């Protein structure tokens, strides 16, 4: 018998498992609103034109080889990624106080940051919002940090529990790490206002809490790369330290290329260079060095003014389509007279709507309408189209009446 005979079957991932179930459904009307991946009005995955163009240039450049990248990845990519999130005129960059390493998309960037903190930071507690992207708990826990939650979402208002957030962070042990979604909070779609961010910043700095930004949706929330980086830049402008994990999965549509970056903003250039030397020791035994293709695409686009501009236009079009789906769904529910207040659908921001539907209602919609979503009632607005909005509205209406 197998030496693995006693292995117990693990449950499917709560998010990716939705797609597994969807793929097994033979209904022609089935609709997958589980995974956070952009779809066109026709329901198709999208490769941006500017990405196709960059790939063509890379293919035609016969001087390109497939040698290993350095442990920290592609130098141009790292520099340009820091500029993208912190701003071209960021004093932290000008003073060489930032170290940026290319990692395996957002997840890998979070994990490398977490492993570094677990080895070298004095306070091993990290506070994550309740709720948050399910993978956060596991990424930080497996890296060896102790994971605690701070209040974030208020089910009664389907908005921010700002008082609860301030109380919980105010009561956190000094020096604690705090995970913050830079924008387009997943799964709730609820972000603090600029004024609330400023209060959070003051509280965190006064208590010496260390911000760790997860930026998986820059440009995807509002359509503006600068606006969506506002929270991060506020924390860098005060001269303090922070970490930021960036993903190009959504905003450049590079999901499967696994391209992202971890930046650590330090007090001095000397500290930043020592931090980078330790990041290399984290990365080398994990995967040696990151893949070259996706980072080359990003660097090609970010360093060329025309291509950069083309990207911002395509990015805004994706953000605008998502925003228009919010309005369409809200209007469709209003037209049906569906009981309840659905205004949170148009108030929330980013890829997801946290509908407020409960587990039973979600199960009902899957069984009767072949509509798939995570059991917490989160739907990906990017998976909707003008054609499918009425189907979803019918299903929600039936689920709540
Ligand atoms: N953080 C958040 C909040 C996310 O929603 C995601 C993507 N679902 C990620 C990080 C990381 O995604 P990836 O590793 O594909 O970049």
Tab-separated table of C-alpha atoms and ligand atoms in Angstrom, residues 104-108 110 133 136 181 186 214 216-217 247 249-250 255 258 352, ligand 1:
chain	number	residue	atom	x	y	z
A	104	UNK	CA	5.712	36.273	-7.785
A	105	UNK	CA	2.746	38.608	-8.157
A	106	UNK	CA	0.960	40.022	-5.124
A	107	UNK	CA	0.875	36.755	-3.198
A	108	UNK	CA	4.619	36.177	-3.540
A	110	UNK	CA	3.290	39.467	0.566
A	133	UNK	CA	-8.787	38.281	1.327
A	136	UNK	CA	-3.809	36.753	4.056
A	181	UNK	CA	-5.526	47.284	1.502
A	186	UNK	CA	-11.231	42.741	-1.021
A	214	UNK	CA	-1.364	45.237	-0.119
A	216	UNK	CA	-3.486	44.496	-5.806
A	217	UNK	CA	-5.787	46.960	-7.590
A	247	UNK	CA	0.480	43.044	-8.146
A	249	UNK	CA	-2.378	40.726	-12.171
A	250	UNK	CA	-5.435	42.960	-12.435
A	255	UNK	CA	-2.626	37.201	-13.888
A	258	UNK	CA	2.877	36.157	-11.831
A	352	UNK	CA	-16.077	43.182	-5.935
B	1	LIG	N1	-4.193	40.805	-2.361
B	1	LIG	C1	-5.484	40.925	-2.616
B	1	LIG	C2	-6.326	41.746	-1.713
B	1	LIG	C3	-6.033	40.287	-3.720
B	1	LIG	O1	-7.345	40.417	-3.957
B	1	LIG	C4	-5.209	39.526	-4.562
B	1	LIG	C5	-5.769	38.836	-5.758
B	1	LIG	N2	-6.925	38.150	-5.609
B	1	LIG	C6	-3.853	39.443	-4.242
B	1	LIG	C7	-3.383	40.106	-3.147
B	1	LIG	C8	-2.808	38.693	-5.010
B	1	LIG	O2	-3.059	38.244	-6.239
B	1	LIG	P1	-1.876	37.796	-7.174
B	1	LIG	O3	-0.959	36.947	-6.372
B	1	LIG	O4	-2.561	37.071	-8.263
B	1	LIG	O5	-1.218	39.055	-7.638
